[in-house]
mmCIF file of C-alpha atoms and ligand atoms in Angstrom:
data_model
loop_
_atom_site.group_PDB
_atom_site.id
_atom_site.type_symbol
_atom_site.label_atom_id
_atom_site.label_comp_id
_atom_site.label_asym_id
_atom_site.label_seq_id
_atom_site.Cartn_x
_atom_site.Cartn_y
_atom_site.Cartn_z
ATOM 1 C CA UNK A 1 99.343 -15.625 61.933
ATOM 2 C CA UNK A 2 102.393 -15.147 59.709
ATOM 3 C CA UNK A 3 103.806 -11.901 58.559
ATOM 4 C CA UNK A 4 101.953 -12.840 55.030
ATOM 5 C CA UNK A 5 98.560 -13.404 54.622
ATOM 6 C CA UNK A 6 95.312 -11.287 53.910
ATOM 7 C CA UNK A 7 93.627 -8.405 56.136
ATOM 8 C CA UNK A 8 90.379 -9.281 57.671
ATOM 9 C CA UNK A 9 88.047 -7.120 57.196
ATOM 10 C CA UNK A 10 86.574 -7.956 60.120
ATOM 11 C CA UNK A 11 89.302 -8.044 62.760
ATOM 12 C CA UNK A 12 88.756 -6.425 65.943
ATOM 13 C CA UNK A 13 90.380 -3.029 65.138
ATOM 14 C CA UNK A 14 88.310 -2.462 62.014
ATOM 15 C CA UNK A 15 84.908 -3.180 64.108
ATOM 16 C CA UNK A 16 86.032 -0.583 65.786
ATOM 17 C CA UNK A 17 86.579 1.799 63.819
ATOM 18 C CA UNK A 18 82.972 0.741 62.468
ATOM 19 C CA UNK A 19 81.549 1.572 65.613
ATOM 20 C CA UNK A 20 80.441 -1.966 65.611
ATOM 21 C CA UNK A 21 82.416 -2.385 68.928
ATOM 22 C CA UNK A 22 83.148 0.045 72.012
ATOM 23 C CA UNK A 23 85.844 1.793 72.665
ATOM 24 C CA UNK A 24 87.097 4.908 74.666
ATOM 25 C CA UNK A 25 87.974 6.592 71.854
ATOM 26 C CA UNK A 26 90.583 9.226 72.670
ATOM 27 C CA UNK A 27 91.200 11.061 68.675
ATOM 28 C CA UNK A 28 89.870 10.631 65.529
ATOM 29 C CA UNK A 29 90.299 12.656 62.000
ATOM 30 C CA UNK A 30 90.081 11.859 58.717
ATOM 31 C CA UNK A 31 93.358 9.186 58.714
ATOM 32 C CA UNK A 32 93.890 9.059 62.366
ATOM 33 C CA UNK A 33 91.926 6.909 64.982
ATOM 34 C CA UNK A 34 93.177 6.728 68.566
ATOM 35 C CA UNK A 35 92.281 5.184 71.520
ATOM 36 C CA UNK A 36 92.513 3.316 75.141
ATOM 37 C CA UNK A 37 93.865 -0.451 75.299
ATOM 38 C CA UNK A 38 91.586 -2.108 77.433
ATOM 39 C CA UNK A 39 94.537 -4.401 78.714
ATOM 40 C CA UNK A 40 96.709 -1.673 79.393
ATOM 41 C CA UNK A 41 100.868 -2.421 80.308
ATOM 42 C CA UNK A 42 100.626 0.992 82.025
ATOM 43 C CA UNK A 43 98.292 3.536 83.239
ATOM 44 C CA UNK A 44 97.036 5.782 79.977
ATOM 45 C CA UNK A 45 98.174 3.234 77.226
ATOM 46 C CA UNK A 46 96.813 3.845 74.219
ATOM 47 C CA UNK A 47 96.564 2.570 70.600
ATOM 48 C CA UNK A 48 96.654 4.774 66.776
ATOM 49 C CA UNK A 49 95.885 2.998 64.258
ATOM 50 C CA UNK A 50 95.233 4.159 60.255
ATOM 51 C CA UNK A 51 91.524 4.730 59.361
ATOM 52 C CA UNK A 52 92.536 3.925 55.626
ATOM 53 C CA UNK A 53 95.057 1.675 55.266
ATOM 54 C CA UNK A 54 93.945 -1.837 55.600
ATOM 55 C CA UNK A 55 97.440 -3.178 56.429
ATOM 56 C CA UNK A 56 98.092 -5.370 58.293
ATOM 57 C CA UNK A 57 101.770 -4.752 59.801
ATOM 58 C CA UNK A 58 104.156 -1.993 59.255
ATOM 59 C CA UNK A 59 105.562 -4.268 56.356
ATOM 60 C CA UNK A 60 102.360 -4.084 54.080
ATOM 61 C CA UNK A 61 101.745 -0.099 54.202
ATOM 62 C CA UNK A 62 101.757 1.990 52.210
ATOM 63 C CA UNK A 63 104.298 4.536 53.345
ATOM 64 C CA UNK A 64 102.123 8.061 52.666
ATOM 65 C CA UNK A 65 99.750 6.237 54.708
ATOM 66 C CA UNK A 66 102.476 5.497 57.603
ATOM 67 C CA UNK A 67 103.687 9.085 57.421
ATOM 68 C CA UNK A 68 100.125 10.029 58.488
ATOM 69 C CA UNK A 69 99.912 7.389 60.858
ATOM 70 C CA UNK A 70 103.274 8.085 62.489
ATOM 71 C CA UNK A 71 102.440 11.731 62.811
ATOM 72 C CA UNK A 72 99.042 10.874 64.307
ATOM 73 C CA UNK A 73 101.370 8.459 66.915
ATOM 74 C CA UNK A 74 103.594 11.808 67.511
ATOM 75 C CA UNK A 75 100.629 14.091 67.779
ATOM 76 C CA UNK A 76 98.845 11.673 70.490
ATOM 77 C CA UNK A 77 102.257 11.073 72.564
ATOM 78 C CA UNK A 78 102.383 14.590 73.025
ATOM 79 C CA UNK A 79 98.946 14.685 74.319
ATOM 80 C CA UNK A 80 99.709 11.895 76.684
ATOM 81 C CA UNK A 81 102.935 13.480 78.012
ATOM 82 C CA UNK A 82 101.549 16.635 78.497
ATOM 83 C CA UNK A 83 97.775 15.095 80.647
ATOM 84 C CA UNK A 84 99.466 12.880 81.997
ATOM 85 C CA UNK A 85 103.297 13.502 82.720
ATOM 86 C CA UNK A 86 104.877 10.746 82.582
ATOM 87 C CA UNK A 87 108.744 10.001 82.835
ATOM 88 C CA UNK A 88 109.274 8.286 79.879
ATOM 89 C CA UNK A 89 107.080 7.144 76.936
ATOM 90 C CA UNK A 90 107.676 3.686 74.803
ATOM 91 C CA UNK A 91 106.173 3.146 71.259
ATOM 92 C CA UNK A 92 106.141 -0.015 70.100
ATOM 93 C CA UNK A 93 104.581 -2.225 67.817
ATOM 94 C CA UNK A 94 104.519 -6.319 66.399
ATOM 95 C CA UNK A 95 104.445 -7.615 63.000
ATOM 96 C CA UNK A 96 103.473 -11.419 63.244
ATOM 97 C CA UNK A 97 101.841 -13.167 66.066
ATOM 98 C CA UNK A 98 105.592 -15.031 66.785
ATOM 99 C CA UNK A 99 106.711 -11.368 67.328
ATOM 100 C CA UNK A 100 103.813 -10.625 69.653
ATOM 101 C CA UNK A 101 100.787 -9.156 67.176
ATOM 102 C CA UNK A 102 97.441 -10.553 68.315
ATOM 103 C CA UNK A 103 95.413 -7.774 66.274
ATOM 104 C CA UNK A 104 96.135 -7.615 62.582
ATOM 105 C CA UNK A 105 95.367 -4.359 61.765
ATOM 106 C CA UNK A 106 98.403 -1.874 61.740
ATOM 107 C CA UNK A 107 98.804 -0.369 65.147
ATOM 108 C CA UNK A 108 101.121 1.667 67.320
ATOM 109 C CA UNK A 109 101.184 1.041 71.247
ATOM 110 C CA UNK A 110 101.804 4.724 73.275
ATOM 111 C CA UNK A 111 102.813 3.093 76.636
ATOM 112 C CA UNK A 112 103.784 6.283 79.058
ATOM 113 C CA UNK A 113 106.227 4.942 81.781
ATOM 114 C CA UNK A 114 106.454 6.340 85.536
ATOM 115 C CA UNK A 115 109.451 6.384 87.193
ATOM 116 C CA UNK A 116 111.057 2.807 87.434
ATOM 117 C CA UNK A 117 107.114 0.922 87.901
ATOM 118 C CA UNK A 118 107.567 -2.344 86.373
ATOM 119 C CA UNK A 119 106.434 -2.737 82.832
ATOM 120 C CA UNK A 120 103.870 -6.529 82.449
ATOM 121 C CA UNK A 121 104.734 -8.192 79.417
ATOM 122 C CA UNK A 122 103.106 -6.918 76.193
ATOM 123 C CA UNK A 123 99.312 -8.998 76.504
ATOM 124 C CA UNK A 124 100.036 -9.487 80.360
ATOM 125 C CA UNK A 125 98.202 -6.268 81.803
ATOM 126 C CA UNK A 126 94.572 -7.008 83.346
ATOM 127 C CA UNK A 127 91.359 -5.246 81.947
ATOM 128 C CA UNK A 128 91.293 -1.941 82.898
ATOM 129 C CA UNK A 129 87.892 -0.565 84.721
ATOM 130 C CA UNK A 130 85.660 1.095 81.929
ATOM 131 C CA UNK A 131 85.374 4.487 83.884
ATOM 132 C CA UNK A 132 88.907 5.183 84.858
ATOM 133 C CA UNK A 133 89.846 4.484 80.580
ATOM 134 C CA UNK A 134 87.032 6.739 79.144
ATOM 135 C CA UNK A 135 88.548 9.667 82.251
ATOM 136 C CA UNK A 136 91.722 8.344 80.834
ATOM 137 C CA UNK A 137 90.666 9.201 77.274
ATOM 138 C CA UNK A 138 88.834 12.415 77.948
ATOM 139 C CA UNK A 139 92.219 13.668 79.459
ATOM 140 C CA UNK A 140 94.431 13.020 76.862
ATOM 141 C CA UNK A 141 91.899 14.542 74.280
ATOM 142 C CA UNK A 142 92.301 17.606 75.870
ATOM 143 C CA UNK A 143 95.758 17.973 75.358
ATOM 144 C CA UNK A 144 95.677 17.007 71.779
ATOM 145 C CA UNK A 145 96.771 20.025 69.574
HETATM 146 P P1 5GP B 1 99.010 -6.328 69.459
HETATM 147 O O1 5GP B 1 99.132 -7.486 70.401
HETATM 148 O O2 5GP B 1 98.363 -6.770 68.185
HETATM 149 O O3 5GP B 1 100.275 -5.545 69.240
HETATM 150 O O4 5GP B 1 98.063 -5.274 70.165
HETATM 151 C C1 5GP B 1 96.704 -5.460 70.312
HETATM 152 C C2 5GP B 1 96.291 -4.707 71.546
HETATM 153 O O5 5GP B 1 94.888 -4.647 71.575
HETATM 154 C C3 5GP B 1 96.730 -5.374 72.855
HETATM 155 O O6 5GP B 1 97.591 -4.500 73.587
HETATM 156 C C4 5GP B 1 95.425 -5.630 73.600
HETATM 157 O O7 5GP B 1 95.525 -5.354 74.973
HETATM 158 C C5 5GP B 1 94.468 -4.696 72.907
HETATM 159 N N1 5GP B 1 93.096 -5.153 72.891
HETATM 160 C C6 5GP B 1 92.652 -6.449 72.783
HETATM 161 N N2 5GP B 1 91.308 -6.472 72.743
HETATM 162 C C7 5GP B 1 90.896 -5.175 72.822
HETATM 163 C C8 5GP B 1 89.600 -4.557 72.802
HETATM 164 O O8 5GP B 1 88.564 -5.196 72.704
HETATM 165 N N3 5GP B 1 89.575 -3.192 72.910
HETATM 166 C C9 5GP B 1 90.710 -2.442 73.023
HETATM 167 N N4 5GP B 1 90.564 -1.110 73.135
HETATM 168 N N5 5GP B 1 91.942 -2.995 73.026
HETATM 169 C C10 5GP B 1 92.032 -4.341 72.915
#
């Protein structure tokens, strides 16, 4: 899919948020939803994505809705660095499937880095176990201030 187009209102991301799908939801608030990749690039990678906004890259948002969004990506790195001290923490995130988007529903990757452990490619990590993500989640909620 192309950087243009129109948002689905049923992508994977919005199910979510619908309930209509699982997740190990780590934070939610009125703009804010976060929680665990289930192909995670590193142990305790997680995903924020906007509650309201139905864009679907960072170029189709509306920026007061990215401020929030971007805070909510601060607040939740925080979280993660303090549960789960890493040393390092990468935020990324795709706009187009040629640059490496698969979901099309705005999102931020928190990916916490350990030491010099070698990164897989973004889409490359294996399903995580369902147990270890929701102890994974239920950590970094704790820290979330
Ligand atoms: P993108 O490739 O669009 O930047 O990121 C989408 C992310 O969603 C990927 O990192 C992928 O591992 C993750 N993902 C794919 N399917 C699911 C799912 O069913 N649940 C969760 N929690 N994450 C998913």
């Amino acid at each position: 899919m192309s950087l243009d187009g129109e948002y689905d209102p049923d992508n994977l991301f919005a199910r979510i948020l619908r309930g209509e799908l699982p997740c190990a939801k780590v934070y939610e608030d009125a703009d804010v939803f976060a929680f665990m990749d289930i192909f995670p690039q590193s142990r305790g990678h997680l995903l924020v994505i906007s509650k309201a906004s139905h864009a679907r890259n960072l170029l189709d948002v509306e920026p007061a809705a990215l401020a929030t969004l971007i805070a909510g990506v601060q607040r939740l790195a925080r979280a993660a660095r303090a549960a789960l001290k890493p040393d390092g923490l990468m935020v990324s995130q795709f706009n187009g499937a040629p640059a490496g988007q698969t979901v099309f529903h705005l999102h931020f990757h928190i990916i916490p880095r350990y030491g010099h452990e070698p990164l897989p490619g973004h889409a490359e990590g294996g399903p995580a176990n369902a147990d270890e993500l929701a102890a994974l989640a239920k950590t970094i909620a704790a820290e979330v201030s």
